[in-house]
C-alpha cells in the first residue's frame, strides 16, 4: 500500500537502495535529568530503564548486543545485510567525548553498518562532541534524534523535562552550523498532561517552522508502571487519549508537516507488562491501519494544508 506520508521505510530504501535494520543499543549512558546534572528523577513519563525496555540484551557488551539484535531480526528478514546502529536508551551524548567515541566505535565498525542514530537531549551536545559527530558524518549516515516532547514551557515544567524550547531551537542551529551533514529528528509526545488537540498541533507547527529538521517522531504517551506520571493519572491531572482522538490528532499533524520531512514514527511500542494505558496502543497495526484509513477518507496527505495556504 502506498502511504499518504513520507515513511521512514521508504526513505531508507531510497537512501540505501534496500531494506535495512535499525539496531537498538543500550550503551550504558545516564541522563542529566536523572543524575543531578540538570535535575533529579528524570521525566515523569520515563521508566527506570528509560526508552530501552524492548532491547534484547541491554546488559551485554555493546558488540554482543549488536549481534543479538540482528540475529533476532534475521528470523523475520534473513535477507537484510545493512544496519543502522541506534544508540537509544537515555542520553547518548552525556559523557566526555572520549567515552562517547570509545562506545560508538565498538558497534559502528561492524560489517554492514552504514550509519548511526543517536538518541540525545539538546542540553548534551557541547562543541567537542559535535566535532566528533561531524567527523562521523563524513564516514557514514548520522542522525541525531533530539528529544523535545513539547514546545510549551508549562508542560515541560510539569513533566520535569529540565530544558527549554529556546535551548532546543538554539541547539538545532548549532548542529546545522557545525555538522551540516547530520540529519536531525525531533521527538514529540501526543497526550501529555494538560495539552489540548490544538496545542499538540501547535507543537508540530513550531517544530517544523522554527527548526531546520529532516525528520519527526510522533509518539503516543504511554503511561507506564513505576513512573512519576502515575500520580498525575491517579489524581486526575492526566486523561489518556482514545484511539479515535489519537488518529484524528496524527492525521491533523501530518497535514501540516512539509512533504520533505521524513515521518520516523506515528505511534510507539510499550511492554504489555509495564503498560497502564492506553491499552489500545498494544494493537500497533490496527492503529497504523486506522491512520491510513482516515487519511484516505479525508482525501488528504502529508503537507496538504500547507499547499492550500499558498
Tab-separated table of C-alpha atoms in Angstrom:
chain	number	residue	atom	x	y	z
A	1	UNK	CA	0.000	0.000	0.000
A	2	UNK	CA	1.284	3.490	-0.894
A	3	UNK	CA	1.254	5.652	2.227
A	4	UNK	CA	-0.018	9.203	2.225
A	5	UNK	CA	3.011	10.352	4.185
A	6	UNK	CA	6.789	10.169	3.803
A	7	UNK	CA	7.591	6.959	5.687
A	8	UNK	CA	10.936	6.057	7.190
A	9	UNK	CA	10.982	2.685	5.430
A	10	UNK	CA	10.513	4.300	2.017
A	11	UNK	CA	13.139	6.942	2.786
A	12	UNK	CA	15.743	4.363	3.807
A	13	UNK	CA	15.037	2.293	0.711
A	14	UNK	CA	15.658	5.386	-1.435
A	15	UNK	CA	18.793	6.287	0.523
A	16	UNK	CA	20.405	2.850	0.817
A	17	UNK	CA	18.764	1.018	-2.083
A	18	UNK	CA	17.376	-1.806	0.059
A	19	UNK	CA	15.699	-2.653	3.364
A	20	UNK	CA	17.857	-2.075	6.428
A	21	UNK	CA	17.697	-2.849	10.148
A	22	UNK	CA	17.792	-0.175	12.830
A	23	UNK	CA	19.632	-1.962	15.644
A	24	UNK	CA	18.850	-0.601	19.157
A	25	UNK	CA	21.745	-0.493	21.628
A	26	UNK	CA	21.989	0.399	25.310
A	27	UNK	CA	25.464	1.898	25.586
A	28	UNK	CA	25.309	2.468	29.332
A	29	UNK	CA	24.884	6.244	29.302
A	30	UNK	CA	22.915	8.050	32.004
A	31	UNK	CA	20.672	11.117	31.682
A	32	UNK	CA	21.445	14.628	33.004
A	33	UNK	CA	17.842	14.795	34.135
A	34	UNK	CA	18.383	11.797	36.406
A	35	UNK	CA	21.927	12.086	37.738
A	36	UNK	CA	21.651	15.653	39.051
A	37	UNK	CA	23.459	17.435	36.216
A	38	UNK	CA	20.311	19.447	35.457
A	39	UNK	CA	17.688	17.714	37.628
A	40	UNK	CA	16.820	14.563	39.538
A	41	UNK	CA	14.203	11.901	38.925
A	42	UNK	CA	14.014	12.111	35.142
A	43	UNK	CA	10.992	12.998	33.028
A	44	UNK	CA	7.820	11.942	34.780
A	45	UNK	CA	6.866	9.548	31.951
A	46	UNK	CA	10.227	7.753	31.951
A	47	UNK	CA	10.691	4.298	33.481
A	48	UNK	CA	13.711	3.189	35.454
A	49	UNK	CA	15.075	1.526	32.300
A	50	UNK	CA	14.410	4.553	30.078
A	51	UNK	CA	13.399	4.060	26.448
A	52	UNK	CA	15.234	0.773	26.052
A	53	UNK	CA	12.620	-1.545	27.534
A	54	UNK	CA	12.483	-3.622	24.343
A	55	UNK	CA	16.231	-4.068	23.809
A	56	UNK	CA	17.048	-7.787	23.655
A	57	UNK	CA	20.136	-7.832	25.899
A	58	UNK	CA	20.732	-4.368	27.417
A	59	UNK	CA	23.236	-5.627	29.991
A	60	UNK	CA	25.507	-7.289	27.409
A	61	UNK	CA	28.633	-5.636	25.975
A	62	UNK	CA	27.838	-3.307	23.060
A	63	UNK	CA	29.204	-5.555	20.308
A	64	UNK	CA	27.331	-8.549	21.748
A	65	UNK	CA	24.109	-6.513	21.886
A	66	UNK	CA	24.540	-5.668	18.216
A	67	UNK	CA	24.786	-9.307	17.128
A	68	UNK	CA	21.999	-10.493	19.419
A	69	UNK	CA	19.686	-7.846	17.950
A	70	UNK	CA	20.447	-8.624	14.306
A	71	UNK	CA	20.196	-12.372	14.957
A	72	UNK	CA	16.723	-11.755	16.374
A	73	UNK	CA	15.704	-9.566	13.421
A	74	UNK	CA	17.067	-12.015	10.852
A	75	UNK	CA	14.486	-14.563	11.958
A	76	UNK	CA	11.904	-12.441	10.138
A	77	UNK	CA	14.060	-10.760	7.482
A	78	UNK	CA	17.031	-13.034	6.733
A	79	UNK	CA	17.875	-11.132	3.561
A	80	UNK	CA	18.816	-7.822	5.268
A	81	UNK	CA	22.546	-7.037	5.135
A	82	UNK	CA	22.762	-3.334	6.044
A	83	UNK	CA	22.330	-1.843	9.503
A	84	UNK	CA	21.919	1.429	11.329
A	85	UNK	CA	23.199	1.316	14.899
A	86	UNK	CA	20.665	3.056	17.131
A	87	UNK	CA	22.065	4.273	20.447
A	88	UNK	CA	18.641	4.523	22.005
A	89	UNK	CA	18.487	4.383	25.765
A	90	UNK	CA	18.827	7.502	27.909
A	91	UNK	CA	21.109	10.335	26.692
A	92	UNK	CA	23.782	9.006	24.375
A	93	UNK	CA	25.997	12.093	24.296
A	94	UNK	CA	26.010	12.579	28.073
A	95	UNK	CA	29.688	11.935	28.822
A	96	UNK	CA	33.155	13.059	27.818
A	97	UNK	CA	33.779	12.819	24.095
A	98	UNK	CA	36.489	10.206	24.684
A	99	UNK	CA	33.949	7.905	26.322
A	100	UNK	CA	31.366	8.562	23.609
A	101	UNK	CA	33.872	7.778	20.871
A	102	UNK	CA	35.024	4.543	22.538
A	103	UNK	CA	31.448	3.252	22.932
A	104	UNK	CA	30.258	4.235	19.469
A	105	UNK	CA	33.247	2.722	17.711
A	106	UNK	CA	32.523	-0.684	19.290
A	107	UNK	CA	29.461	-1.024	17.055
A	108	UNK	CA	29.762	1.224	14.030
A	109	UNK	CA	32.759	-0.593	12.560
A	110	UNK	CA	30.944	-3.923	12.321
A	111	UNK	CA	30.304	-5.327	8.807
A	112	UNK	CA	27.205	-3.939	7.154
A	113	UNK	CA	26.858	-0.842	9.351
A	114	UNK	CA	26.001	2.135	7.123
A	115	UNK	CA	25.019	4.667	9.727
A	116	UNK	CA	24.298	5.624	13.307
A	117	UNK	CA	21.219	7.084	15.025
A	118	UNK	CA	21.857	8.842	18.327
A	119	UNK	CA	19.131	9.491	20.868
A	120	UNK	CA	20.001	12.512	22.993
A	121	UNK	CA	18.874	15.842	24.501
A	122	UNK	CA	19.584	19.394	23.330
A	123	UNK	CA	21.494	20.175	26.541
A	124	UNK	CA	24.072	17.426	25.931
A	125	UNK	CA	25.813	18.488	22.732
A	126	UNK	CA	28.928	20.528	23.588
A	127	UNK	CA	31.173	21.674	20.752
A	128	UNK	CA	33.736	18.880	21.187
A	129	UNK	CA	31.002	16.237	20.898
A	130	UNK	CA	29.545	17.943	17.837
A	131	UNK	CA	33.010	17.967	16.277
A	132	UNK	CA	33.237	14.174	16.685
A	133	UNK	CA	29.750	13.709	15.248
A	134	UNK	CA	30.675	15.936	12.302
A	135	UNK	CA	33.698	13.695	11.729
A	136	UNK	CA	31.434	10.626	11.865
A	137	UNK	CA	29.083	12.180	9.313
A	138	UNK	CA	31.945	12.173	6.806
A	139	UNK	CA	32.243	8.393	7.277
A	140	UNK	CA	28.597	7.324	7.393
A	141	UNK	CA	24.997	8.456	7.675
A	142	UNK	CA	24.454	10.174	11.043
A	143	UNK	CA	21.077	11.023	12.561
A	144	UNK	CA	20.566	12.933	15.803
A	145	UNK	CA	17.255	12.093	17.454
A	146	UNK	CA	16.646	15.074	19.714
A	147	UNK	CA	14.089	14.664	22.452
A	148	UNK	CA	11.788	17.676	22.574
A	149	UNK	CA	8.402	16.191	23.581
A	150	UNK	CA	6.654	19.584	23.859
A	151	UNK	CA	7.219	23.215	22.892
A	152	UNK	CA	5.215	24.526	25.870
A	153	UNK	CA	7.239	25.599	28.899
A	154	UNK	CA	4.376	24.900	31.315
A	155	UNK	CA	4.147	21.305	30.066
A	156	UNK	CA	7.907	20.955	30.152
A	157	UNK	CA	7.954	22.016	33.804
A	158	UNK	CA	5.081	19.673	34.618
A	159	UNK	CA	6.882	16.641	33.170
A	160	UNK	CA	10.262	17.701	34.617
A	161	UNK	CA	11.868	17.996	31.182
A	162	UNK	CA	14.521	20.394	32.538
A	163	UNK	CA	15.331	22.238	29.337
A	164	UNK	CA	13.567	24.991	27.422
A	165	UNK	CA	12.209	25.075	23.899
A	166	UNK	CA	14.500	28.059	23.248
A	167	UNK	CA	17.513	25.858	24.021
A	168	UNK	CA	16.177	23.243	21.608
A	169	UNK	CA	15.959	25.813	18.797
A	170	UNK	CA	19.474	27.082	19.562
A	171	UNK	CA	20.879	23.539	19.583
A	172	UNK	CA	19.371	22.674	16.204
A	173	UNK	CA	21.006	25.817	14.768
A	174	UNK	CA	24.382	24.851	16.276
A	175	UNK	CA	24.192	21.347	14.821
A	176	UNK	CA	23.274	22.733	11.422
A	177	UNK	CA	26.211	25.179	11.513
A	178	UNK	CA	28.866	22.814	12.891
A	179	UNK	CA	27.803	19.480	11.376
A	180	UNK	CA	25.678	20.231	8.274
A	181	UNK	CA	25.586	16.623	7.025
A	182	UNK	CA	23.847	15.350	10.159
A	183	UNK	CA	20.110	14.732	9.902
A	184	UNK	CA	18.025	15.909	12.852
A	185	UNK	CA	14.862	14.146	14.004
A	186	UNK	CA	12.583	15.843	16.538
A	187	UNK	CA	10.626	13.781	19.082
A	188	UNK	CA	7.171	14.942	20.191
A	189	UNK	CA	4.704	13.209	22.521
A	190	UNK	CA	0.958	13.447	21.996
A	191	UNK	CA	-1.230	13.231	25.093
A	192	UNK	CA	0.939	14.965	27.692
A	193	UNK	CA	-0.908	16.319	30.769
A	194	UNK	CA	-2.904	19.459	30.062
A	195	UNK	CA	-2.220	19.626	26.330
A	196	UNK	CA	-5.238	20.076	24.069
A	197	UNK	CA	-5.674	18.938	20.479
A	198	UNK	CA	-4.744	22.426	19.261
A	199	UNK	CA	-1.647	22.528	21.487
A	200	UNK	CA	-0.467	19.235	20.007
A	201	UNK	CA	-0.897	20.689	16.513
A	202	UNK	CA	0.978	23.809	17.580
A	203	UNK	CA	3.851	21.645	18.849
A	204	UNK	CA	4.248	20.313	15.307
A	205	UNK	CA	3.811	23.739	13.671
A	206	UNK	CA	6.563	25.240	15.828
A	207	UNK	CA	8.814	22.248	15.394
A	208	UNK	CA	8.770	22.308	11.581
A	209	UNK	CA	8.682	26.114	11.279
A	210	UNK	CA	11.333	27.125	13.819
A	211	UNK	CA	13.832	24.340	13.164
A	212	UNK	CA	15.820	23.020	10.189
A	213	UNK	CA	14.956	19.374	10.783
A	214	UNK	CA	14.793	16.419	8.417
A	215	UNK	CA	12.557	14.047	10.370
A	216	UNK	CA	9.972	13.868	13.111
A	217	UNK	CA	8.814	11.193	15.560
A	218	UNK	CA	5.278	11.435	16.879
A	219	UNK	CA	4.725	9.312	19.968
A	220	UNK	CA	1.631	8.409	21.897
A	221	UNK	CA	2.083	8.972	25.623
A	222	UNK	CA	2.332	5.553	27.240
A	223	UNK	CA	1.530	5.591	30.941
A	224	UNK	CA	3.918	3.070	32.463
A	225	UNK	CA	4.256	1.464	35.864
A	226	UNK	CA	6.903	2.817	38.225
A	227	UNK	CA	6.831	6.315	36.743
A	228	UNK	CA	6.159	9.614	38.453
A	229	UNK	CA	3.366	10.304	35.962
A	230	UNK	CA	1.247	7.625	37.598
A	231	UNK	CA	0.443	10.163	40.321
A	232	UNK	CA	-0.857	12.671	37.752
A	233	UNK	CA	-3.128	9.971	36.371
A	234	UNK	CA	-4.464	8.789	39.712
A	235	UNK	CA	-5.048	12.378	40.878
A	236	UNK	CA	-6.988	13.242	37.712
A	237	UNK	CA	-4.472	15.572	36.002
A	238	UNK	CA	-3.926	13.204	33.067
A	239	UNK	CA	-6.575	11.917	30.689
A	240	UNK	CA	-5.422	9.132	28.366
A	241	UNK	CA	-6.267	9.587	24.706
A	242	UNK	CA	-8.767	7.340	22.962
A	243	UNK	CA	-7.720	5.659	19.732
A	244	UNK	CA	-10.177	7.816	17.797
A	245	UNK	CA	-8.745	11.026	19.254
A	246	UNK	CA	-5.189	9.904	18.621
A	247	UNK	CA	-5.880	9.029	14.992
A	248	UNK	CA	-7.520	12.421	14.471
A	249	UNK	CA	-4.569	14.245	16.053
A	250	UNK	CA	-1.990	12.364	13.975
A	251	UNK	CA	-3.835	12.977	10.714
A	252	UNK	CA	-4.177	16.686	11.514
A	253	UNK	CA	-0.452	16.827	12.315
A	254	UNK	CA	0.565	15.035	9.122
A	255	UNK	CA	-1.402	17.540	7.081
A	256	UNK	CA	0.751	20.439	8.370
A	257	UNK	CA	4.171	18.744	8.070
A	258	UNK	CA	6.118	19.604	4.887
A	259	UNK	CA	6.332	16.738	2.404
A	260	UNK	CA	10.124	16.500	2.516
A	261	UNK	CA	10.249	15.771	6.276
A	262	UNK	CA	10.514	12.040	6.977
A	263	UNK	CA	7.967	10.592	9.402
A	264	UNK	CA	10.080	8.295	11.568
A	265	UNK	CA	7.192	7.186	13.768
A	266	UNK	CA	3.494	7.900	14.284
A	267	UNK	CA	2.909	5.545	17.179
A	268	UNK	CA	5.083	3.614	19.607
A	269	UNK	CA	5.671	0.359	21.404
A	270	UNK	CA	5.419	-0.401	25.111
A	271	UNK	CA	5.921	-3.663	27.004
A	272	UNK	CA	2.488	-5.071	27.865
A	273	UNK	CA	3.529	-5.978	31.405
A	274	UNK	CA	4.530	-2.366	32.173
A	275	UNK	CA	1.723	-0.515	30.398
A	276	UNK	CA	-1.102	1.087	32.391
A	277	UNK	CA	-2.660	2.613	29.296
A	278	UNK	CA	-3.904	3.319	26.729
A	279	UNK	CA	-4.230	-0.439	26.204
A	280	UNK	CA	-5.465	0.001	22.634
A	281	UNK	CA	-1.922	1.068	21.725
A	282	UNK	CA	-0.791	-2.556	22.003
A	283	UNK	CA	-2.600	-3.218	18.706
A	284	UNK	CA	0.018	-1.294	16.732
A	285	UNK	CA	-1.028	-2.412	13.247
A	286	UNK	CA	-4.651	-1.630	13.991
A	287	UNK	CA	-3.634	1.921	14.911
A	288	UNK	CA	-1.475	2.334	11.806
A	289	UNK	CA	-4.248	1.000	9.601
A	290	UNK	CA	-6.751	3.358	11.220
A	291	UNK	CA	-4.471	6.315	10.419
A	292	UNK	CA	-4.146	5.182	6.790
A	293	UNK	CA	-7.910	4.756	6.509
A	294	UNK	CA	-8.639	8.179	7.986
A	295	UNK	CA	-6.169	9.893	5.628
A	296	UNK	CA	-7.803	8.099	2.721
A	297	UNK	CA	-11.298	9.012	3.948
A	298	UNK	CA	-10.280	12.658	4.133
A	299	UNK	CA	-8.524	12.531	0.764
A	300	UNK	CA	-5.567	14.151	2.493
A	301	UNK	CA	-1.815	13.601	2.601
A	302	UNK	CA	1.283	14.933	4.310
A	303	UNK	CA	1.607	18.689	3.843
A	304	UNK	CA	-1.716	19.169	2.066
A	305	UNK	CA	-2.804	22.022	4.351
A	306	UNK	CA	0.422	23.890	3.580
A	307	UNK	CA	-0.368	23.759	-0.145
A	308	UNK	CA	-3.856	25.136	0.467
A	309	UNK	CA	-2.327	28.189	2.136
A	310	UNK	CA	-0.004	29.065	-0.766
